[in-house]
Structures are given as structure tokens and as C-alpha cells.
Amino acid sequence: MALMHHLSTSISSSSSAFLGQNAFNSRTQKVSVPVKNRGIPRCVATPPTEKTVYKTKVSRNENMAKLQAGYLFPEVARRRAAHLLKYPDAQVISLGIGDTTEPIPEVITAAMEKRSHALSTLEGYSGYGAEQGEKQLRAAIASTFYRDLGIAEDDIFVSDGAKCDISRLQVLFGSRVTMAVQDPSYPAYVDSSVIMGQTGQFQKDEEKYGKIEYMKCTPENGFFPDLSTVARTDVIFFCSPNNPTGAAATREQLTRLVQFAKDNGSIIVYDSAYALYMSDDNPRSIFEIPGAKEIAIETSSFSKYAGFTGVRLGWTVVPKELLFSDGFPIAKDFNRIVCTCFNGASNIPQAGGLACLSPEGLKAMYGVIDFYKENTNIIMDTFTSLGFNVYGGKNAPYVWVHFLVEARGMCSVRFLRRPTWLLLLAAVLDLAVKVLLGLVPLVTGAMS
Amino acid sequence: MQPQVIAQNFHEMPIWRTYKMDICFPRRELEHTQKYPHAKLIRLGVGDTTEPIPEIITSAMVEHAHALSTPRGYKGYGDEQGNKALRTAIAETFYRDMGVRGNEVFVSDGAQCDISRLQMLLGSNVMVAVQDPSFPAYIDTSVIVGQSGKFREETGKYENIVYMNCRPENNFFPDLSTSPKTNVIFFCSPNNPTGYAASRQQLEQLVNFAKANGSIIVYDSAYAAYITDDSPRSIFEIPGAREVAIEISSFSKFAGFTGVRLGWTVVPEELLYSNGFPLIRDFNRIVCTCFNGASNIVQAGGLACLSSEGYLALSNVVDYYMENAKILVDTFASLGLKVYGGKNAPYIWVHFPGMMSWDVFNEILEKTHILTVPGQGFGPGGEEYIRLSAFGHRECILEASRRLKNLLK
């Protein structure tokens, strides 16, 4: 199979779609680059006198310099764009970036239309909202997702999405904490940790940042880390159902995780953004586990439930029982961050969020979720029928496919510099597309 | 065993800064309304817009929200940097002839959020200077990110932050000849809370000062739409600013988007760190990693704001608030008080010499049931001052004027 032949093996350093498409005016920039000593003197023509460009005296934040490349998903987007330039007639199927494609149910958009219109009226106009979110929405989130779990309305902080909340949590924790992540995991945990200064340098040979505890999740360990080999850290990021593996931790596993955190005095940041995709009977919230309120924060999002990827709405739960070592309630500090570094989610998406959680809205959301779950089944069946080891897909909208380089004799694509594990990239599905052609209408993502 | 995670250094913030200033008010307001249940409270404290958003703009948001329910109109993730058309429109509307390009504009969910993202970008090893008094978020985010030292009760200042005093005697512009060098200078003009808009000459001084010291200016122009004289509306009107400044701004006060949430930051390509690395690349990385773009519905509203019809409609609302400001300025002036601002910003800054600002706040609240903001909340340089905002329905402003005249005559 010549799947990879047209994939570039290098990761661009200017790796966002934005930067890839629009090169900077390099005439006026003088960026110092390491000079390679080739050992042989060469005669070169003397370049014309370079214009001296002004540089401030502010040092670049060394944490930013630690980051290895651009954020993952803009890089995927950049490669997609590059691919389209090379193959302008290709009908690319985007199954890479986890972007929702189906329209938002009308019961939800109607609420946002109504709120938008109300802002043009005297009675309906509202200015600043509470930074923590509108009361009704907070209450609805608490009763919809955390009923009988002892989570109250004021434990909920509405946001513009889980990715933003992850960074605000990192600001809350500060630079002096240590963190553990699942390996593999959603890149924002590691990247935000690097930016905050919690990590050491990137170690090229291991492809890991220093000072981060990477908790390996593989088929061999059921995609749940062997906690007996995991070093203590202050914070543990745990995503379940997992992006990218699709694995959902069982009640037994999460009970062990909570105990592990309790024994070590650690805080779990539990990302439950895909909980509603669960088919099995696994916990949908960490707070289903007894004792979790004393050691866990949970973050979630309307992105993948309601197609709100562009609308922007999420939430974070910080229980009152969660305390720092000096007894200070973490919720109070998170509230301070929310009031100082944020100004609340937009009132229009919040109106949409409230509609999502109405009985009609929930029913409609589940309809869309079921649609994507059927898509997932098709993809799983495709790869299974081709003889691949396929994981995930049952409890999350991600399919995790194992490409054994040696066994298949393919050239390895060193994306993320992990030769044996790959995410589904648009170009990778070149072969799969041919197989799926008869089923394209059901699978179509963002067509070019 | 509870988490063995250390508490953050910003626990040392004094209690009146524990929450954003505005948060104190619900508590104080609640106490007051419980004490005087029949008093009609007039809120001239928090700078919150009150007038409805023009329909040309809200209908664009209605349309976009509706489109999301259709296969053709549905959109998922947008560019983290913002919708291309909006970025271009911002560059063309606010930075025409200043050389700012669409790709240098980063659309956000508001200036307050951008300030934090800039602080994350800059990191904990920089030293900042702020105007004194100033919008609290510059200092508070500086503390949170770990740039500052301890808070000193006796001075009302954090260590390791330079406070550039702005008062009538120095024409509300700091004496740069005595200002210590810092890595970053936060500068808000027109100013919140003093209402003062820096002149071209003053901004030239500021840019030269930054250039001489290799500093970066973070210029907050959120109130530029309120300027009535020919004071600069953007730092990029000043030659050389592209090499030393970032500008942040917002649709909040310009378009009544305080709850809708939309703003932007301009990072010029010429702005380089000491090693020559372009700041815009790192800011882009922050935006891609710590943010996921402003809401697409809201951005559709933003684009409508910048249409000629939208812009005109918004100018009328701005004029309405500025007429409010004039009423309040005249009120205090007629009482013989020294009043500042109100000409280029929707804030009125009133001097009560020899009095503690919280005492003035309490007296005004107690006797006239008008909420204001004590100047001390904006820094030690705000002591003896009270800030009133000109946002309000006209009848409330007129009523406030009557009550103040009765109290203070």
C-alpha cells in the first residue's frame, strides 16, 4: 500500500494554517539561525549591507521556545491546505481534526436567534453577565450532568470551551506544579503545561518534555495506565472517553485513579468532553466515584455534543471540597482567575446552551450524537475488515488504528515522531476513501 | 489527604482586590438595597453599557445563528485568529493608512481575556509599568502570572511593578524622565478611569521612551471611539510604534458588546524580541493553544458593526453616552468640584481633595443611592477621586444629576 508516499515527513516550524498561508515579510526580519560549520572555507559573494532591524530588549519567554512545533491541529490543517494545492481536484475527506459537521438542531439555534434579537430591545438588552455564567445555565448543567452527584449550581463555571478552561486551570496551578498526562493525549494539556513553565526541555530521543509524567495507555494495559509505575505529580490530566484513543475508563479503573490521587495528594483534571458518546456503562463523570469531589476538577464542553465547535461554550466543575494544601478552597482561586482573566462566555451561546439542556434540546443533541456514532461504526468496520487492529469508536467519536510499520512494510510517517501510532490524517485515508466511496454521503466531512 | 498542591502567590492580594472591583458591588449593592428597599438605585459604577445594540448588528447575529441550523450554513471550528473578513475589516476600519494588515489582527472574546493571554505570552520574568490609576486587570494579571512581588499595605502597591502616576498636575501623563525602565508598559488611552486621552506629542514621547529602553508598549484603545478631539485613536498613528507596541481593543464599549464578547489585538510583524524572534509568532501559538477563537455568531455581529450602516448606528449610541457624560461633567462643575474626563471617554473623574475615596463612595451611595467607583480601586493614585460612568438611560443620568446637586450644593 503506497499510502504515505506523498506525505511530507518534516514538520514545519511555522505550523499554523495561518502562518503557512501567509508568509511574513521576511525582508525586514533578522532572525538569528545557527550556522552550520562545514569545515571547508567557501568563497561567497559579500551580501549587500543588510538593513539593521530594530529589536526590543525584551527576552522571548523561554517556555515558548521549548515548544517543538505549532499546535497540532493547525498543523494538520496546514497539511490539508498543502495537499489541496498539490492535488486541486482531490475530494479530500476531512476525518482528521475533530470538527463537527452536522447542523445544530433548530430548537437550539432558535434560542440563540431569540437572544440575539432581544439585545436590540430595551427590555431584552443585557450587558456584562456574571463571569461564572448565567445562573439558569449553571443550574441546568448541574442538574443535567451531575444529578445526585452532590454538584451544585455554584460549583459550575461556564466558559467559552474546554481548551480555554485548560489554560485557565494551568494559570491557576502556576509554574511550580508537576503534571501527569495520558500518553497519548489531547495536546493542549502538555502544550499549556510547557507554556506555563511547568516542564523541562523537550528531549528529542524520548520525544517527551522533561518533568512531565507520561502515563502510557496501550492495548496491552487496556488503555489505562499502570498506576503502580506512575510517579507522584501534583496534577493528573485524565480524559475519558479519551481523545485520541477512544478508550473509556471503567468504574473500577476510575476508583483506582481517585484512590491514587488521594494517596498522593494530587488533583485530577478530568476531561469529560466526550461523555455523551459512551455506549458502555462507564462513568460519565469523575464525580460518580466516591471521594472524587475532594481531589478532582472536571471540564467539559458543548462542542462535540451540540456542534458548538465554532459557537464556543463549555464548563468546568470545581467542587467546594477541593482544597489546596493550606486548606484554601481551589474554587475561590478559580473564581478569581475567571473574574480577572476572563469576562464570561458570550450571552448568545449561553442562551443556546440552555436550549441544549431543555428536554427537546437534549433529544435533538442525542440524535446528532447517534449519527456520528453510526459514522464511527462504519469507519471501525472498514478498518477491521481490512485486518487492522482497531480501537476506540465505541465510546467516543474517534477511531484509533494501529499501523504496524514492520509488518506492513510501509514507510513510516514520522508525524509526532511516533512511528507506530498514527492519527487518522486526511491523506492517510486515501486508500480508505476508495473503499468507502459507496458510503461517502454518510461519512463526508468538510469537503474542499 | 487533601491535595498537596501549593497555593498560588496571588493569595496575598488585599481583600478589596480579592475579586475584580465590579464583584464587590453586588455585595455592597445588596446591602444597600436591603437597607433602602424603596430607593431607586442608579448604577454609575461598573462601566456597563445600557443601550440596545442597533438592529443592523443583531440581525446579522440572528442570521448567522439561523444558518448554523442548515447544512449549507453550518460552520464548525473557525480560525483561532478570527474570521478573515472580520480581521480585514478591523484593519481597514481602525487602522487605515497605518500599515496594519489583517493578518496582524487577532480577534478575541474581549480585551480582558487578551490581556491575560499577553501576560502568558510575556511570562513571569518581565517587569511591567502601569499608569496609576489604571484598569485593575493589568496589575492583577501581572500578579497572577508571577511578575510582581509582594503587596505593600503602606504604599498600596505591589513590589516589582512600576506605577506611573497620572494626575492633573502632570496633565495625566507620566513624567517619563523619572520613570524607571521596565520590559512592558501598559498604557490605556483614552484612560479608564481618568478619561484622559493622550495627545500626539505625549504618545510620541512614550514611543521614544519605549524605543530608548527596548520596552514593549501594550496600548489599550478600548475607548478610542469616544474621542471627540483630534487625539490619536491608535498608537500606530505614531511613527515607530510598529516596532514597540501591541494594541488591544474591544467591541464592548463601542458596540454594547459587554455581554456578547468580542475584541481584538494587533501584533505588528516588526515587533521582535531581543533575539530577533517575531512576537506575533508566539502570540499566534498562544492563541492556537490557549484559545479556540471568538464565537462565530458574535464575529458575524462584529462584521456588521463595521459596515457603514452599522458603524453609523454605533456612532449614534456613542454620542448618546457622551451627552450623558456632558450632563455629569456639568453637574459636578456647577458644584465647584474639579472634574476630569468625560470629553474623550465615558468616564468622569471627580476630585474630592483630602477625602478617602471609599468614604466619598459611601456617602454618595448612602445619601443619593447612586453607585460610583472609589478611585482607590484603580490604584493608590486614585485616592481622593471617584469615577462615574456615563453609561445609562438618559432619564437615570438626569435623575442622578438632580440628586447629586441636592447633596453637594
CSV table of N, CA and C in Angstrom, one decimal, chain B residues 83-151:
chain,number,residue,atom,x,y,z
B,83,ASN,N,-12.2,35.3,12.1
B,83,ASN,CA,-12.7,35.2,10.7
B,83,ASN,C,-11.9,36.2,9.8
B,84,LYS,N,-11.5,35.8,8.7
B,84,LYS,CA,-10.6,36.6,7.8
B,84,LYS,C,-11.2,37.9,7.4
B,85,ALA,N,-12.5,37.9,7.1
B,85,ALA,CA,-13.2,39.1,6.7
B,85,ALA,C,-13.3,40.1,7.8
B,86,LEU,N,-13.5,39.6,9.0
B,86,LEU,CA,-13.5,40.5,10.2
B,86,LEU,C,-12.2,41.1,10.5
B,87,ARG,N,-11.1,40.3,10.4
B,87,ARG,CA,-9.8,40.8,10.6
B,87,ARG,C,-9.4,41.9,9.6
B,88,THR,N,-9.8,41.7,8.4
B,88,THR,CA,-9.5,42.7,7.4
B,88,THR,C,-10.4,43.9,7.6
B,89,ALA,N,-11.6,43.7,8.0
B,89,ALA,CA,-12.5,44.9,8.3
B,89,ALA,C,-12.0,45.7,9.5
B,90,ILE,N,-11.5,45.0,10.5
B,90,ILE,CA,-10.9,45.8,11.6
B,90,ILE,C,-9.7,46.6,11.2
B,91,ALA,N,-8.8,45.9,10.4
B,91,ALA,CA,-7.6,46.6,9.9
B,91,ALA,C,-8.0,47.9,9.1
B,92,GLU,N,-9.0,47.7,8.2
B,92,GLU,CA,-9.4,48.8,7.4
B,92,GLU,C,-10.2,49.9,8.1
B,93,THR,N,-11.0,49.5,9.1
B,93,THR,CA,-11.8,50.5,9.8
B,93,THR,C,-11.0,51.3,10.7
B,94,PHE,N,-10.2,50.7,11.5
B,94,PHE,CA,-9.5,51.4,12.6
B,94,PHE,C,-8.0,51.7,12.3
B,95,TYR,N,-7.4,51.1,11.3
B,95,TYR,CA,-6.0,51.3,11.1
B,95,TYR,C,-5.7,51.7,9.7
B,96,ARG,N,-6.7,52.3,9.1
B,96,ARG,CA,-6.5,52.7,7.7
B,96,ARG,C,-5.2,53.6,7.6
B,97,ASP,N,-4.4,53.4,6.6
B,97,ASP,CA,-3.2,54.2,6.4
B,97,ASP,C,-2.2,54.1,7.5
B,98,MET,N,-2.4,53.1,8.4
B,98,MET,CA,-1.3,52.9,9.5
B,98,MET,C,-0.5,51.7,9.2
B,99,GLY,N,-0.8,51.0,8.1
B,99,GLY,CA,0.1,49.9,7.7
B,99,GLY,C,-0.3,48.6,8.5
B,100,VAL,N,-1.4,48.6,9.2
B,100,VAL,CA,-1.8,47.3,9.9
B,100,VAL,C,-2.5,46.4,8.9
B,101,ARG,N,-2.1,45.2,8.9
B,101,ARG,CA,-2.7,44.2,7.9
B,101,ARG,C,-3.6,43.3,8.7
B,102,GLY,N,-4.5,42.7,7.9
B,102,GLY,CA,-5.4,41.8,8.5
B,102,GLY,C,-4.8,40.6,9.3
B,103,ASN,N,-3.7,40.2,8.8
B,103,ASN,CA,-3.0,39.0,9.5
B,103,ASN,C,-2.3,39.4,10.8
B,104,GLU,N,-2.3,40.7,11.0
B,104,GLU,CA,-1.7,41.2,12.3
B,104,GLU,C,-2.8,41.4,13.4
B,105,VAL,N,-4.1,41.2,12.9
B,105,VAL,CA,-5.2,41.4,13.8
B,105,VAL,C,-5.7,40.0,14.4
B,106,PHE,N,-5.8,39.9,15.7
B,106,PHE,CA,-6.2,38.6,16.3
B,106,PHE,C,-7.5,38.9,17.0
B,107,VAL,N,-8.6,38.3,16.5
B,107,VAL,CA,-9.9,38.5,17.1
B,107,VAL,C,-10.1,37.7,18.3
B,108,SER,N,-10.7,38.3,19.3
B,108,SER,CA,-10.8,37.6,20.6
B,108,SER,C,-12.2,37.8,21.2
B,109,ASP,N,-12.3,37.2,22.5
B,109,ASP,CA,-13.6,37.4,23.2
B,109,ASP,C,-13.5,38.5,24.2
B,110,GLY,N,-12.6,39.5,23.9
B,110,GLY,CA,-12.5,40.7,24.7
B,110,GLY,C,-11.1,41.1,25.2
B,111,ALA,N,-11.0,42.3,25.5
B,111,ALA,CA,-9.7,42.9,25.9
B,111,ALA,C,-9.2,42.2,27.2
B,112,GLN,N,-10.1,42.0,28.1
B,112,GLN,CA,-9.7,41.4,29.4
B,112,GLN,C,-9.0,40.1,29.2
B,113,CYS,N,-9.6,39.3,28.3
B,113,CYS,CA,-9.0,37.9,28.1
B,113,CYS,C,-7.7,38.1,27.3
B,114,ASP,N,-7.6,39.0,26.4
B,114,ASP,CA,-6.4,39.3,25.7
B,114,ASP,C,-5.3,39.7,26.6
B,115,ILE,N,-5.6,40.5,27.6
B,115,ILE,CA,-4.6,41.0,28.5
B,115,ILE,C,-3.9,39.7,29.2
B,116,SER,N,-4.7,38.8,29.6
B,116,SER,CA,-4.2,37.6,30.2
B,116,SER,C,-3.4,36.8,29.3
B,117,ARG,N,-3.9,36.7,28.0
B,117,ARG,CA,-3.1,35.9,27.1
B,117,ARG,C,-1.8,36.5,26.8
B,118,LEU,N,-1.8,37.9,26.7
B,118,LEU,CA,-0.5,38.6,26.5
B,118,LEU,C,0.4,38.3,27.7
B,119,GLN,N,-0.1,38.3,28.9
B,119,GLN,CA,0.7,38.1,30.1
B,119,GLN,C,1.3,36.6,30.0
B,120,MET,N,0.5,35.7,29.6
B,120,MET,CA,1.0,34.3,29.5
B,120,MET,C,2.2,34.3,28.5
B,121,LEU,N,2.0,35.0,27.4
B,121,LEU,CA,3.0,35.1,26.3
B,121,LEU,C,4.3,35.7,26.9
B,122,LEU,N,4.1,36.8,27.6
B,122,LEU,CA,5.3,37.5,28.1
B,122,LEU,C,6.0,36.7,29.2
B,123,GLY,N,5.3,36.0,30.0
B,123,GLY,CA,5.9,35.1,31.0
B,123,GLY,C,6.1,35.9,32.3
B,124,SER,N,6.7,35.2,33.3
B,124,SER,CA,6.9,35.7,34.6
B,124,SER,C,8.1,36.5,34.8
B,125,ASN,N,9.0,36.5,33.8
B,125,ASN,CA,10.3,37.2,34.0
B,125,ASN,C,10.3,38.6,33.5
B,126,VAL,N,9.2,39.2,33.2
B,126,VAL,CA,9.2,40.6,32.8
B,126,VAL,C,8.7,41.5,33.9
B,127,MET,N,9.1,42.7,33.8
B,127,MET,CA,8.7,43.7,34.7
B,127,MET,C,7.8,44.7,34.0
B,128,VAL,N,6.7,45.0,34.6
B,128,VAL,CA,5.7,45.9,33.9
B,128,VAL,C,5.6,47.2,34.6
B,129,ALA,N,5.2,48.2,33.8
B,129,ALA,CA,4.8,49.5,34.3
B,129,ALA,C,3.3,49.7,34.0
B,130,VAL,N,2.6,50.4,34.9
B,130,VAL,CA,1.2,50.7,34.6
B,130,VAL,C,1.0,52.1,34.9
B,131,GLN,N,-0.1,52.7,34.4
B,131,GLN,CA,-0.5,54.1,34.8
B,131,GLN,C,-1.1,53.9,36.2
B,132,ASP,N,-1.0,54.9,37.0
B,132,ASP,CA,-1.6,54.9,38.3
B,132,ASP,C,-2.4,56.2,38.4
B,133,PRO,N,-3.8,56.1,38.3
B,133,PRO,CA,-4.6,54.9,38.4
B,133,PRO,C,-4.8,54.2,37.1
B,134,SER,N,-5.2,53.0,37.1
B,134,SER,CA,-5.5,52.2,35.8
B,134,SER,C,-6.4,51.1,36.0
B,135,PHE,N,-6.9,50.6,34.9
B,135,PHE,CA,-7.8,49.4,34.9
B,135,PHE,C,-7.1,48.3,35.6
B,136,PRO,N,-7.8,47.7,36.7
B,136,PRO,CA,-7.1,46.8,37.5
B,136,PRO,C,-6.5,45.5,36.9
B,137,ALA,N,-7.0,45.1,35.7
B,137,ALA,CA,-6.6,43.9,35.1
B,137,ALA,C,-5.1,43.8,34.8
B,138,TYR,N,-4.5,45.0,34.5
B,138,TYR,CA,-3.1,44.9,34.1
B,138,TYR,C,-2.3,44.4,35.3
B,139,ILE,N,-2.6,45.0,36.5
B,139,ILE,CA,-1.8,44.7,37.7
B,139,ILE,C,-2.2,43.3,38.1
B,140,ASP,N,-3.5,43.0,38.2
B,140,ASP,CA,-4.0,41.7,38.7
B,140,ASP,C,-3.4,40.5,37.9
B,141,THR,N,-3.4,40.7,36.6
B,141,THR,CA,-2.9,39.6,35.7
B,141,THR,C,-1.3,39.5,35.9
B,142,SER,N,-0.7,40.6,36.2
B,142,SER,CA,0.7,40.6,36.4
B,142,SER,C,1.0,39.8,37.7
B,143,VAL,N,0.2,40.0,38.7
B,143,VAL,CA,0.4,39.3,40.0
B,143,VAL,C,0.2,37.8,39.7
B,144,ILE,N,-0.9,37.5,39.1
B,144,ILE,CA,-1.3,36.1,38.9
B,144,ILE,C,-0.2,35.3,38.1
B,145,VAL,N,0.4,36.0,37.1
B,145,VAL,CA,1.4,35.3,36.3
B,145,VAL,C,2.8,35.3,37.0
B,146,GLY,N,2.9,36.0,38.1
B,146,GLY,CA,4.1,35.9,38.9
B,146,GLY,C,5.2,36.9,38.5
B,147,GLN,N,4.7,38.0,37.9
B,147,GLN,CA,5.7,39.1,37.5
B,147,GLN,C,6.0,40.0,38.7
B,148,SER,N,5.1,40.1,39.6
B,148,SER,CA,5.2,41.1,40.7
B,148,SER,C,5.7,40.4,42.0
B,149,GLY,N,6.1,41.3,42.9
B,149,GLY,CA,6.5,40.9,44.2
B,149,GLY,C,5.3,41.0,45.2
B,150,LYS,N,5.6,41.2,46.5
B,150,LYS,CA,4.5,41.2,47.5
B,150,LYS,C,3.8,42.6,47.4
B,151,PHE,N,2.6,42.5,47.9
B,151,PHE,CA,1.8,43.7,48.1
B,151,PHE,C,2.2,44.5,49.3
